[in-house]
Coordinates of C-alpha atoms in Angstrom, one line a residue:
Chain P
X218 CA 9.9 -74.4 40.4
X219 CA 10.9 -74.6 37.1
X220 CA 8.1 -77.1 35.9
X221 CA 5.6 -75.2 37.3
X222 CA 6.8 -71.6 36.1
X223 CA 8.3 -70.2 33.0
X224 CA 10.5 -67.6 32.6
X225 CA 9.6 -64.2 31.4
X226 CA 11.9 -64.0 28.1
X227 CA 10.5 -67.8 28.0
X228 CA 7.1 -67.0 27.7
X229 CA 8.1 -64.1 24.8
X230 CA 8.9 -66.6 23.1
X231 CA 6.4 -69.0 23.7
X232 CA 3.4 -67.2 22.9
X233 CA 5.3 -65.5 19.4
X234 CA 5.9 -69.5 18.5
X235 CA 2.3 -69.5 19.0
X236 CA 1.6 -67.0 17.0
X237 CA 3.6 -67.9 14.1
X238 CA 2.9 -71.9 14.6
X239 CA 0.5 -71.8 11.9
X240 CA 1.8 -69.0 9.6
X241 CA 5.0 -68.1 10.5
X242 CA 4.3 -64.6 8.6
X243 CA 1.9 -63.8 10.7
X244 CA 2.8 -60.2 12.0
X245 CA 3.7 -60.5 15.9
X246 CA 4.2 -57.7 18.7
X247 CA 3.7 -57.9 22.5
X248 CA 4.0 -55.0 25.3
X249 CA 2.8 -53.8 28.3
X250 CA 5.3 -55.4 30.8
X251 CA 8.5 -53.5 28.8
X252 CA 10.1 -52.7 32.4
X253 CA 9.9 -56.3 34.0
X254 CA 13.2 -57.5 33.8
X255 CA 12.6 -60.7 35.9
X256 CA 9.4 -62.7 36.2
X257 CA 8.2 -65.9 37.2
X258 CA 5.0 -67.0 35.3
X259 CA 2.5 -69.7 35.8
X260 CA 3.7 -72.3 32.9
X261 CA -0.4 -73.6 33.2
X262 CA -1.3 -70.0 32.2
X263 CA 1.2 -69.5 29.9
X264 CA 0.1 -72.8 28.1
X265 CA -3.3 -72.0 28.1
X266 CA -2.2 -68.1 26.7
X267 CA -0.5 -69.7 24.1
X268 CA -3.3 -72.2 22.8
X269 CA -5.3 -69.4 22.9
X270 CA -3.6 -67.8 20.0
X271 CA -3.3 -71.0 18.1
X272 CA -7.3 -71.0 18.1
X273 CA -7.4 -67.5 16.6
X274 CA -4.6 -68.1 14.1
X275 CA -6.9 -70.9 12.8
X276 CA -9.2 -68.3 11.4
X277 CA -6.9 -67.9 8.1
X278 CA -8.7 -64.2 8.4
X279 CA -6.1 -63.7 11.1
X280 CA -2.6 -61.9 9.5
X281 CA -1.4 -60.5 13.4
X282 CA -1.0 -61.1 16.5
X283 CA -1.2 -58.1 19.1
X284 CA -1.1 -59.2 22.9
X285 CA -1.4 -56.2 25.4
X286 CA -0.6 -56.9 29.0
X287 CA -2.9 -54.5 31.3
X288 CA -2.8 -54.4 34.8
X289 CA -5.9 -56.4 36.4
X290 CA -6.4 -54.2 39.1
X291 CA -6.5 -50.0 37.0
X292 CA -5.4 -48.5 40.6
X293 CA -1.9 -50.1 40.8
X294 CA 0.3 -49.0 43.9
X295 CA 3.8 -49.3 43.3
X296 CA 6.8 -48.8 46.0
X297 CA 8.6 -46.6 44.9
X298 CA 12.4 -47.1 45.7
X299 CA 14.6 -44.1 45.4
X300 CA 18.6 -45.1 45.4
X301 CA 21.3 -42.8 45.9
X302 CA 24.7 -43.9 44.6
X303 CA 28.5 -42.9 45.3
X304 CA 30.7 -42.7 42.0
X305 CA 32.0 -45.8 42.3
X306 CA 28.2 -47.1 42.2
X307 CA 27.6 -48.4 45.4
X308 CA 24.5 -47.3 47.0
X309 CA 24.6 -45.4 50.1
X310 CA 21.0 -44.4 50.4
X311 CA 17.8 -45.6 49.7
X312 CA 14.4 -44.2 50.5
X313 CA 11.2 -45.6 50.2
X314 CA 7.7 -44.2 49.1
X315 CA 4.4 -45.0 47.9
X316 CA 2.9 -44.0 44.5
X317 CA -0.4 -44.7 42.9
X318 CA -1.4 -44.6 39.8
X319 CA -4.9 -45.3 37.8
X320 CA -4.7 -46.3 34.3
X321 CA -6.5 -47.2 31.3
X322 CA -8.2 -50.8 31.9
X323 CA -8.1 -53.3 29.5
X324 CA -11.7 -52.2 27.5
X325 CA -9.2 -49.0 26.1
X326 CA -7.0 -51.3 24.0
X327 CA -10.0 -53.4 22.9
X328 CA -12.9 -50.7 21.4
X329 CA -12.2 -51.9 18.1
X330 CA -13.0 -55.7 18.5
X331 CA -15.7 -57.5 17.1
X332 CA -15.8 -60.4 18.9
X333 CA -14.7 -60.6 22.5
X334 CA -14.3 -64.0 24.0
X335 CA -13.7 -63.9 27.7
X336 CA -11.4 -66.9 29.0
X337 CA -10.7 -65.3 32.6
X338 CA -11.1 -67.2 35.8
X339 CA -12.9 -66.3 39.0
X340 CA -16.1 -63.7 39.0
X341 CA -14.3 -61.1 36.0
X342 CA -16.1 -62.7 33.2
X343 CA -17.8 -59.9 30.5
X344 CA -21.8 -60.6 29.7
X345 CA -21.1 -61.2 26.4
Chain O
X265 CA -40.0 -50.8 27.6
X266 CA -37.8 -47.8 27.8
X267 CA -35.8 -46.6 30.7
X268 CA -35.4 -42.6 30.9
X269 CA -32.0 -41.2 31.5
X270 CA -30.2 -38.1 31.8
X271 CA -27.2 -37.3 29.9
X272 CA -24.7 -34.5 30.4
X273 CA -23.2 -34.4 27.0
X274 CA -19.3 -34.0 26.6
X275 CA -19.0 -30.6 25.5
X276 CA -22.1 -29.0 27.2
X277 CA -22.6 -25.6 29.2
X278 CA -20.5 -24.1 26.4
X279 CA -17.9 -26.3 26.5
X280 CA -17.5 -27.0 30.1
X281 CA -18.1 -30.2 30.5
X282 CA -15.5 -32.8 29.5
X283 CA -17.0 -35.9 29.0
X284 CA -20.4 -37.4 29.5
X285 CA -22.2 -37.8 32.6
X286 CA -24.8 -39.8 32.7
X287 CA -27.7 -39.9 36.1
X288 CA -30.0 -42.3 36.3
X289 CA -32.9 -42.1 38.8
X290 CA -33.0 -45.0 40.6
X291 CA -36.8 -45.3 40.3
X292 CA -37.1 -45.5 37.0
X293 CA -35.1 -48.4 36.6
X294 CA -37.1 -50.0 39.1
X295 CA -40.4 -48.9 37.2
X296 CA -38.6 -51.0 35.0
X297 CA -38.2 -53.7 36.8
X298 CA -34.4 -53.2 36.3
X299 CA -31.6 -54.0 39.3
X300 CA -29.2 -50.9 39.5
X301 CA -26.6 -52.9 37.8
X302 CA -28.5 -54.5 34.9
X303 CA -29.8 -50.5 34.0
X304 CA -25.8 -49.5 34.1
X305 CA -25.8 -52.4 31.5
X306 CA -28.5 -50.8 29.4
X307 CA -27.2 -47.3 29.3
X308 CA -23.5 -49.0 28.3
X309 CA -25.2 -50.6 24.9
X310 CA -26.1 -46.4 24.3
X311 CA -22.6 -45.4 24.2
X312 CA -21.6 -48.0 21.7
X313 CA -18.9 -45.9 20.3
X314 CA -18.1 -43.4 22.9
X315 CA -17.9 -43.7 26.9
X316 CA -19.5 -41.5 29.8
X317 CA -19.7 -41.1 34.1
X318 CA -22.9 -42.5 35.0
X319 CA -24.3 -42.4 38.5
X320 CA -27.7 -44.2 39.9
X321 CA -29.3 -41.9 42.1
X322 CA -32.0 -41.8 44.5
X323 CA -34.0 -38.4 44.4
X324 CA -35.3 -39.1 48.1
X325 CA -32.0 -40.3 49.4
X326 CA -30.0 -37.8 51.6
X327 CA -26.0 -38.1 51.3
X328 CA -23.4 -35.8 52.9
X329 CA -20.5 -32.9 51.3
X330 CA -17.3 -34.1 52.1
X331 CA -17.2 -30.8 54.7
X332 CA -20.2 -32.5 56.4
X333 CA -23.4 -31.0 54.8
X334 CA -26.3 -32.9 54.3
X335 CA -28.2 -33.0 50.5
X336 CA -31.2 -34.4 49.8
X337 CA -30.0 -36.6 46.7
X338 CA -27.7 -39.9 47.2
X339 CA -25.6 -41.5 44.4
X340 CA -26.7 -45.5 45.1
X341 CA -24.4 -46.7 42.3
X342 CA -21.0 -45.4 40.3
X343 CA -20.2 -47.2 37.1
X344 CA -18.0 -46.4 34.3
X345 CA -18.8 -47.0 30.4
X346 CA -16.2 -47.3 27.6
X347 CA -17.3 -48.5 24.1
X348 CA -20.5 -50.7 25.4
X349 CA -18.5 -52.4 28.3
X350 CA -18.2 -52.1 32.3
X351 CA -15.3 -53.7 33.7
X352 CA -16.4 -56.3 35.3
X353 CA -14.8 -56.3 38.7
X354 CA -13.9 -52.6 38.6
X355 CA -16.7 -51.4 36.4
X356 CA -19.8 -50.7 38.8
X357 CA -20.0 -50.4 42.0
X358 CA -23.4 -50.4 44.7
X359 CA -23.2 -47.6 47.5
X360 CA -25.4 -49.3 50.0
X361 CA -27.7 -47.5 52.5
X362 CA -26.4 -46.9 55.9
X363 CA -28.5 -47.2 58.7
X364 CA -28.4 -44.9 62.3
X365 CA -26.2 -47.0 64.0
X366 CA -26.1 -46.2 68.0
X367 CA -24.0 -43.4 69.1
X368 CA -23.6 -42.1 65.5
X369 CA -24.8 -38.4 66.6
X370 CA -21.9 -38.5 69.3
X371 CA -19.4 -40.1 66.5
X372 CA -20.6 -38.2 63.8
X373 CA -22.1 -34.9 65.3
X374 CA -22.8 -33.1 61.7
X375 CA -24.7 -36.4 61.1
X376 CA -27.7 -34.1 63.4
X377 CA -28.5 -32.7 60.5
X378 CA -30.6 -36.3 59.6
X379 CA -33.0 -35.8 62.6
X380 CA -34.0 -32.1 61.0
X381 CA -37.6 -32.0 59.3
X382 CA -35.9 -31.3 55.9
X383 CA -34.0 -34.8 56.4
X384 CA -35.7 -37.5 58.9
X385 CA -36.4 -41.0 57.5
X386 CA -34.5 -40.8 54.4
X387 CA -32.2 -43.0 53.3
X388 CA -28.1 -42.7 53.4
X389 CA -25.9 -43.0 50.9
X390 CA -22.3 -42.2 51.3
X391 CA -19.5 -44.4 50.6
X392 CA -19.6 -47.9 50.1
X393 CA -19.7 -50.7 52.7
X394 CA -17.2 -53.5 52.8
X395 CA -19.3 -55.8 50.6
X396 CA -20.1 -53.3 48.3
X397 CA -16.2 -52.7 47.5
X398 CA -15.5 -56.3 45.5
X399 CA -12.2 -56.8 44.7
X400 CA -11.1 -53.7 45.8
X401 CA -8.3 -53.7 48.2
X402 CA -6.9 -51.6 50.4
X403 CA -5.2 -48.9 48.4
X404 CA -8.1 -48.4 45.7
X405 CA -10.3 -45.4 46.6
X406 CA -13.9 -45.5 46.2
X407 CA -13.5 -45.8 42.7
X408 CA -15.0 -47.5 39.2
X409 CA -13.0 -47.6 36.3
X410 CA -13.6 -49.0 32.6
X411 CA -11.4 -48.4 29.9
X412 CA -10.1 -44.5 30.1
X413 CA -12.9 -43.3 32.2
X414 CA -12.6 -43.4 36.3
X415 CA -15.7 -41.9 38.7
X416 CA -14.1 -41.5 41.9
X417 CA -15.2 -40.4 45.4
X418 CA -18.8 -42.5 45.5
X419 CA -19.7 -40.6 42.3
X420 CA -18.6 -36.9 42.6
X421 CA -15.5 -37.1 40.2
X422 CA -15.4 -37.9 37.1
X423 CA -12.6 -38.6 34.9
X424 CA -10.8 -39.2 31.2
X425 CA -7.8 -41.0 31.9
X426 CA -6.2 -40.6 28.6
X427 CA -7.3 -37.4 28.0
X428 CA -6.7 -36.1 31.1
X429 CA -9.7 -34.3 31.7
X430 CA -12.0 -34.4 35.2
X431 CA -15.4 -32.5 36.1
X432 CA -16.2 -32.5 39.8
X433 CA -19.7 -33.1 40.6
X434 CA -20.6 -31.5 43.7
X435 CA -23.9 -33.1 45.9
X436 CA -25.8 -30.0 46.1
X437 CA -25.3 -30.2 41.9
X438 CA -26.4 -33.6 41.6
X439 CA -29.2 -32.5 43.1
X440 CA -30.2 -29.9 40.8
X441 CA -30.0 -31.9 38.1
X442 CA -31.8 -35.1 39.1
X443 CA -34.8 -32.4 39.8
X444 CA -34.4 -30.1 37.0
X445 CA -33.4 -27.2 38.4
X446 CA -30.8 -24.9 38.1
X447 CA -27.0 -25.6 38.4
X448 CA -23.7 -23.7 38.1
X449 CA -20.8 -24.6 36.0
X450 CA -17.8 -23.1 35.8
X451 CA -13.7 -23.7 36.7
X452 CA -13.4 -25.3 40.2
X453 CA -10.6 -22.3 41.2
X454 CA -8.6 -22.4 44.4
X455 CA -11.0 -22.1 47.0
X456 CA -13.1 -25.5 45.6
X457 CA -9.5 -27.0 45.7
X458 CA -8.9 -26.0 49.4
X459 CA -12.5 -27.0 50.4
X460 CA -13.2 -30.1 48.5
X461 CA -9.9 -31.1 51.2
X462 CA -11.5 -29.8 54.7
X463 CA -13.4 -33.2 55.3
X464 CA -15.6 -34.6 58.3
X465 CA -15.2 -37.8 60.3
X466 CA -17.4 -40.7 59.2
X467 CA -18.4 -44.3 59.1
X468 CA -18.6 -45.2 55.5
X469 CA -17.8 -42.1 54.1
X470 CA -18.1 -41.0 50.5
X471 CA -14.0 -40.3 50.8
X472 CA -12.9 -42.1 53.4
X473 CA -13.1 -44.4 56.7
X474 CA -14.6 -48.2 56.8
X475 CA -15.8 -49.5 59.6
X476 CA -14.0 -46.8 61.7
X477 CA -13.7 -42.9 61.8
X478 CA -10.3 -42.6 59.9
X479 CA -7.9 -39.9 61.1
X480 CA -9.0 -36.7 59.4
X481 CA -11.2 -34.5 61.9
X482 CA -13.2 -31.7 61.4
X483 CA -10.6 -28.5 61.5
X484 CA -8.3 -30.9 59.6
X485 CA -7.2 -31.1 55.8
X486 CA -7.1 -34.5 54.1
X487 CA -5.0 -32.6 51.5
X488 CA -1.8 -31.5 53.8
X489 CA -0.3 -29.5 50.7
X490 CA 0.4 -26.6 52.2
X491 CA -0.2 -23.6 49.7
X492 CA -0.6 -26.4 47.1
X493 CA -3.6 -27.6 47.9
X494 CA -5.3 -24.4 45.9
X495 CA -4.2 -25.8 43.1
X496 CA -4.8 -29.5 43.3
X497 CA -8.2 -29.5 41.3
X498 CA -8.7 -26.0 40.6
X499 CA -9.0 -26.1 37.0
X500 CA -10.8 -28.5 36.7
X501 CA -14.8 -28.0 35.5
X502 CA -17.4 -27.9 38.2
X503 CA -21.3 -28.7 38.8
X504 CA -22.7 -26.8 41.5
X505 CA -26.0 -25.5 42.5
X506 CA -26.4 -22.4 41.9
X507 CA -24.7 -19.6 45.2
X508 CA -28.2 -19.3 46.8
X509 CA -29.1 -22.7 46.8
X510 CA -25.9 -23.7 47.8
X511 CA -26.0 -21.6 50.8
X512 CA -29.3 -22.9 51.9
X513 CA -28.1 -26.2 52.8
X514 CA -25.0 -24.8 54.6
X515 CA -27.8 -22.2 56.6
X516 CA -29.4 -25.3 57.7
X517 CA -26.6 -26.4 59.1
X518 CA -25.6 -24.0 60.9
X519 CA -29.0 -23.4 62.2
X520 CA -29.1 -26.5 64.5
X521 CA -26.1 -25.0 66.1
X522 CA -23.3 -27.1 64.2
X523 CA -19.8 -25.3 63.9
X524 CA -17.5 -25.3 61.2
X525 CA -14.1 -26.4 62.8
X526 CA -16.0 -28.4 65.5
X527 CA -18.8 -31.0 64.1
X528 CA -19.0 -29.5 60.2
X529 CA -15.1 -29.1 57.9
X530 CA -13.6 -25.6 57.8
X531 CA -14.2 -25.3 54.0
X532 CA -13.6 -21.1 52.8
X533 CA -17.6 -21.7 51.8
X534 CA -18.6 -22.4 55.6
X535 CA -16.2 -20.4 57.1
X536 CA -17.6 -17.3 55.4
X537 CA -20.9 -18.1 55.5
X538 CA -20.4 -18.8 59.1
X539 CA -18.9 -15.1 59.7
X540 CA -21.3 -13.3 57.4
X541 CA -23.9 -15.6 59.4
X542 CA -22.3 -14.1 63.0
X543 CA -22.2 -17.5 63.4
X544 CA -19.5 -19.7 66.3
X545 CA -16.1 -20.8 64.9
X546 CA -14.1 -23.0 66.5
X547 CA -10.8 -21.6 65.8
X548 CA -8.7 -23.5 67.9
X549 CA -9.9 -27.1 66.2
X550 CA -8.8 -26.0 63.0
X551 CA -5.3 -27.0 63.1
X552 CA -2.1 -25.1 61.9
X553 CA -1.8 -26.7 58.3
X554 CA -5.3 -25.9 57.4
X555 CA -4.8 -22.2 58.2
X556 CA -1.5 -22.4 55.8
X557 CA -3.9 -23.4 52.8
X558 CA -6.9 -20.9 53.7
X559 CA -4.9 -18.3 54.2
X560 CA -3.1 -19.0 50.7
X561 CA -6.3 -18.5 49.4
X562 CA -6.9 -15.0 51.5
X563 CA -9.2 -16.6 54.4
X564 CA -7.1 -15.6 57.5
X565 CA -7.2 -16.2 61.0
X566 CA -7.2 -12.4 61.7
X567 CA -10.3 -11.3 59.3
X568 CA -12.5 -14.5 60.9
X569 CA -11.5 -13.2 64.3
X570 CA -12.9 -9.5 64.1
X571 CA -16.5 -9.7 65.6
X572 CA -19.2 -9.2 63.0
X573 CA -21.5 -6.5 64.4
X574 CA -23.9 -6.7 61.5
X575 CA -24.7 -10.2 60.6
X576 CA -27.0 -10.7 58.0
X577 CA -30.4 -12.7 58.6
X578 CA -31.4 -15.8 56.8
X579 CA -32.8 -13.9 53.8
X580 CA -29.9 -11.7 53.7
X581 CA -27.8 -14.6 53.5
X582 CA -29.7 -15.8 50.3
X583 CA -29.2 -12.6 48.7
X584 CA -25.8 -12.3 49.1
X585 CA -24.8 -15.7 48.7
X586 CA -23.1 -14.6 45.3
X587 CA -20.7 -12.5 47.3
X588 CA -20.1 -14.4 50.5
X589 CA -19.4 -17.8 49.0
X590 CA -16.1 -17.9 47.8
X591 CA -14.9 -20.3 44.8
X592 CA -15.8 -21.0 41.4
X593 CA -14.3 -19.0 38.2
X594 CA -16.0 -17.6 35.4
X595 CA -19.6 -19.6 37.1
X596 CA -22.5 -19.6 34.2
X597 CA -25.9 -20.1 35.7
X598 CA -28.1 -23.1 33.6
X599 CA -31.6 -24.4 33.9
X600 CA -30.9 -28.1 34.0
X601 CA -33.5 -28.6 30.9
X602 CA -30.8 -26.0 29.1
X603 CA -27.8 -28.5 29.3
X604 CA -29.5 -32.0 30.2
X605 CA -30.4 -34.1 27.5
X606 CA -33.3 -36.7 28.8
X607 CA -32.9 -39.7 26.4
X608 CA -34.4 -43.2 26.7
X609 CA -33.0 -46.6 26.1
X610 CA -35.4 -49.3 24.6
X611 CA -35.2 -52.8 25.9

């Protein structure tokens, strides 16, 4: 388990390492999973994540690093888990429900790039 | 070579329309000798710095109004366009043709309407097929995304996600526009809302069902919201055809003897035509929580129910289309060639 994943705050601060590996002033912020408290990651992805920003360090052009993480799938459906507590803060009711929600996919955080290189596995590759 | 396009700008009809909606006829990208998908590509390098809606249609296709009314235009492909890219799982999607299948008429009774003159022989577009749906899984609707724009429902809804903005694209509007004739745009209002709910039963719908019928019957409402459902999209923009055209397609329907409530949804528009018409209602399909949301937009049980002695012919019924068609606020009538840019991308 634990040589094949990494831990969420792990990987925060793998990928800043990353990012500052080469400079460390390079400017570094990352968001988009704010409200995941506990994750297991694929260590193979996050390795590959984090040469990836190595490579576009090396282009001394480079003074920030800004990683957005964007749900794959825009229509995400969540459970949604509503708790009801006593005073004392044990929970005497919960009730379940579904919610959907469609948002922004990944092309609205990246209108402004010049270059897009497309690393993804499977069939989700851009023609570029 | 240069394929021909059409291109609802954002901010035509006076302001109406909220973002750009693009319709490609499906022939000219094969006079092209372009797939679907590959002219979807083409039209995405024209909005380099903006997005837009697009839909592939095919002007001798027939498709079907989510209340069961057949149109002679079908949206073959929905795609989305943000900045010169299509997500490229979620970004385009084909709407295959559907074929007769054998004891569709008895499954799908407004489906008669296919074996009419008007309608024989064409090809059906709904909803997509299972192969056409990709990597979409169980809870995604019938939906493209890319970036902040979504086109929902096989083609008929159109979105900003960011800005929060929508413009509903009715068939029978779709159809003007693809053959440059005359459309109505205004504010969707609360009938729309209701209506756009009181959906048919059907294989491969543009809405719902897969390989089976789904739950929702005619005299049902997929919206079950009470005396919300007037308000679930009514003010949002709409593309319609124009009252009299609109009520065509909806005579034709009722002409083969089809019944709003029975085989055809119990939308306010076919309901009143159908009463105007001195037309059959089946009153006692349309269930309890549909009446709660017609009657919250003044359709009642009690008005339908008084006999009409003087129903109006088929012309009348033209005429006075205006005035028995409820829905739509502050409509503006446009020729197509008003409104409709026709612009060509070079390749």
């Amino acid at each position: 388990m634990k040589c094949m994943h990494t831990r969420l705050p792990d990987y925060y601060a793998k990928v800043e390492a990353a990012a500052k590996k080469l400079r460390p002033e390079t400017k570094f912020s990352i968001s988009g999973m704010e409200n995941v408290q506990t994750a297991k990651l694929a260590s193979l992805r996050c390795g590959r994540i984090e040469r990836e920003i190595e490579e576009v360090t090396e282009d001394p052009e480079i003074a920030e690093i800004e990683i957005k993480m964007v749900p794959y799938n825009p229509e995400e459906a969540y459970s949604v888990l509503i708790k009801g507590k006593r005073a004392d803060g044990s929970c005497k009711k919960a009730v379940l429900d579904n919610m959907y929600a469609t948002v922004p996919s990944v092309e609205y955080y990246m209108t402004d790039a010049e270059e897009i290189i497309d690393y993804r596995t499977g069939s989700r590759q851009y023609d570029v | 070579m240069k394929l021909r396009y059409r291109v609802l700008p954002e901010g035509a009809a006076d302001g109406a329309i909220p973002l750009n909606c693009v319709f490609i006829d499906e022939a000219d990208a094969k006079a092209c000798g372009l797939t679907n998908e590959d002219a979807v590509k083409l039209i995405a390098k024209e909005f380099k710095d903006s997005c837009a809606a697009v839909n592939v249609m095919n002007k001798n296709g027939v498709s079907v109004s989510s209340d069961g009314i057949m149109n002679p235009i079908a949206v073959v492909a929905t795609a989305c366009v943000d900045h010169g890219m299509i997500n490229p799982a979620f970004g385009y999607m084909n709407i295959s043709e559907i074929p007769m299948y054998e004891g569709m008429m008895k499954d799908e009774p407004h489906m008669r309407q296919w074996l009419t003159a008007k309608f024989a022989g064409k090809p059906l577009h709904r909803g997509p097929v299972g192969k056409d749906l990709g990597e979409r899984t169980g809870h995604n609707e019938y939906m493209t995304m890319t970036g902040r724009i979504a086109n929902n429902n096989s083609g008929s809804e159109f979105f900003n996600m960011v800005e929060m903005t929508e413009v509903l694209a009715l068939m029978a509007g779709q159809a003007e526009i693809m053959n440059d004739g005359e459309v109505m745009i205004g504010v969707a209002g609360p009938e729309v809302s209701v209506g756009i709910g009181m959906i048919v039963s059907e294989r491969w719908g543009r809405i719902f069902g897969g390989n089976n019928l789904g739950g929702y019957k005619p005299g049902m409402t997929a919206h079950a919201s009470a005396q919300y459902a007037k308000t679930v999209k009514s003010d949002y923009a709409v593309i319609a055809a124009t009252k009299p055209k609109f009520m065509e397609t909806m005579l034709d329907a009722l002409d083969i003897g089809l019944v709003p409530g029975r085989e055809l949804g119990c939308s306010p528009a076919l309901l009143c035509s159908a009463w105007a018409y001195g037309k059959e209602i089946d009153f006692d399909r349309i269930t309890p929580a549909s009446w709660i949301e017609l009657e919250s937009v003044g359709i009642t049980k009690e008005a339908l129910m008084k006999p009409n002695t003087k129903p109006y012919t088929r012309e009348e019924m033209l005429i006075h289309a205006d005035e028995i068609i409820p829905g739509v606020i502050s409509p503006k009538y446009y020729k197509v060639s008003e409104i409709c840019e026709i612009r060509e991308a070079e390749f």
